[in-house]
Amino acid sequence: MTYQINRETKETKIAIELSEAQETSHIDTGVGFLDHMLTLLSFHSGLYFNINVDGDTWVDDHHTTEDIGIVLGQLLLQLTRDKKHFERYGQQYLPMDETLARAVVDISGRPYLNFNASFSKEKVGQFDTELVEEFFRALIINARLTVHIDLLHQGNTHHEIEAVFKAFARALKQALRPSQEARIPSSKGVIES
């Protein structure tokens, strides 16, 4: 099934499709480094994105980055509402050469992000590294996930951020994996949404 949202504000115009089908992702945000990270997120999560964005990047990359997180989160929420039977929990340690990140995901219906990653530099190329947390916060709140992200070992800033994105993607993939049990993965019998 393919999920789609178009969102337009005075700052950004975003069209995103999300699918679990084997497809090739197409990502054009206008922010090169973000395109790279979203490509990794797609590949390692097993989710496929078509993302087209026209944002006010002449101001900076903040609105584009955050708004993509909002829309991807909304799409993930739609996906998890439809899925019903999934593992719910996922965790991943991810090395990227000298760096190491850990991500733990709970598809809980209760949005919370514990982001414990201090990056070595303030920028990778033109991309502000503080926007990584902004992206994840927007995604997590809108997807209604509980997520803990930790950067355990620093190094090259590009590698640090890449490890964070890949760790989250792999943990999300585990959490979304179809469950062998034909029941909602909560003792309450419901995942809040």
XYZ file of C-alpha atoms in Angstrom, residues 20-150:
131
model
C 6.624 -0.868 1.813
C 6.647 -2.253 -1.722
C 10.012 -2.891 -3.355
C 10.521 0.317 -5.234
C 13.312 2.763 -5.808
C 13.159 5.897 -3.695
C 13.258 9.308 -5.332
C 14.313 12.063 -2.960
C 14.678 15.725 -3.894
C 14.560 18.060 -0.902
C 16.818 20.784 -2.240
C 19.239 19.964 0.607
C 21.949 17.589 -0.600
C 23.072 16.196 2.745
C 19.471 15.637 3.829
C 18.780 13.789 0.562
C 21.694 11.498 1.401
C 20.430 10.790 4.945
C 16.852 10.184 3.756
C 18.155 7.773 1.118
C 19.901 5.839 3.903
C 16.772 5.956 6.059
C 14.759 4.527 3.184
C 17.239 1.785 2.312
C 17.846 0.573 5.867
C 14.212 0.758 7.033
C 12.811 -1.070 4.010
C 10.440 1.836 3.405
C 10.429 3.576 0.062
C 9.971 7.307 -0.354
C 9.102 9.650 -3.155
C 9.909 13.066 -1.738
C 9.626 16.347 -3.607
C 10.138 19.585 -1.729
C 10.210 23.244 -2.634
C 11.386 24.998 0.517
C 12.696 28.382 1.571
C 16.297 27.173 1.656
C 17.471 30.724 0.906
C 16.585 31.375 4.568
C 18.197 28.140 5.782
C 17.419 24.417 5.805
C 15.397 24.399 9.034
C 11.850 24.619 7.645
C 12.527 22.044 4.937
C 14.149 19.580 7.343
C 11.520 19.896 10.071
C 8.548 19.826 7.688
C 9.822 16.652 6.009
C 10.011 15.098 9.482
C 6.420 16.166 10.164
C 5.080 14.627 6.955
C 7.123 11.407 7.208
C 5.878 11.044 10.777
C 2.266 11.467 9.681
C 2.784 8.840 6.978
C 4.369 6.400 9.447
C 1.390 6.891 11.752
C -0.967 5.963 8.908
C 1.149 2.893 8.149
C 1.181 1.653 11.760
C -2.574 2.233 12.155
C -3.194 0.009 9.131
C -0.604 -2.633 10.006
C -2.043 -3.824 13.358
C 0.242 -6.873 13.853
C 3.884 -5.864 14.117
C 6.724 -6.552 16.518
C 6.401 -3.044 18.029
C 9.937 -2.882 19.460
C 13.240 -2.497 17.673
C 16.797 -1.764 18.693
C 20.036 -1.357 16.813
C 23.665 -0.592 17.505
C 25.195 0.770 14.313
C 28.895 1.398 13.652
C 29.921 3.769 10.904
C 33.668 3.312 10.829
C 34.952 5.002 14.008
C 31.506 6.147 15.220
C 28.817 4.170 17.018
C 25.126 4.967 17.460
C 22.264 3.195 19.178
C 18.545 3.580 18.508
C 15.642 2.003 20.355
C 12.114 2.280 18.926
C 8.722 1.528 20.456
C 5.651 1.951 18.248
C 3.764 2.955 21.372
C 1.321 5.645 20.331
C 3.025 7.840 22.935
C 5.392 10.367 21.332
C 8.700 10.805 23.119
C 12.239 11.409 21.898
C 15.357 11.106 24.030
C 18.067 12.435 21.700
C 21.536 12.093 23.197
C 23.845 12.905 20.297
C 26.366 15.718 20.363
C 28.006 16.078 16.990
C 31.678 16.995 16.617
C 31.039 19.957 14.314
C 28.183 22.408 13.806
C 28.011 21.820 10.050
C 28.476 19.099 7.467
C 29.031 21.108 4.313
C 26.237 23.688 4.492
C 23.940 21.515 6.653
C 23.499 22.558 10.302
C 23.960 19.471 12.461
C 21.432 20.735 15.035
C 18.766 20.050 12.392
C 19.242 16.298 12.846
C 17.481 16.467 16.214
C 14.810 18.783 14.767
C 14.107 16.242 12.018
C 13.807 13.325 14.421
C 11.696 15.285 16.918
C 9.210 16.240 14.179
C 9.096 12.670 12.843
C 8.738 11.009 16.260
C 6.009 13.364 17.533
C 3.940 12.980 14.376
C 4.451 9.206 14.126
C 3.639 8.879 17.848
C 6.723 6.756 18.527
C 8.873 6.439 21.626
C 12.509 6.639 20.516
C 15.879 6.811 22.250
C 18.862 7.792 20.089
C 22.398 7.839 21.458
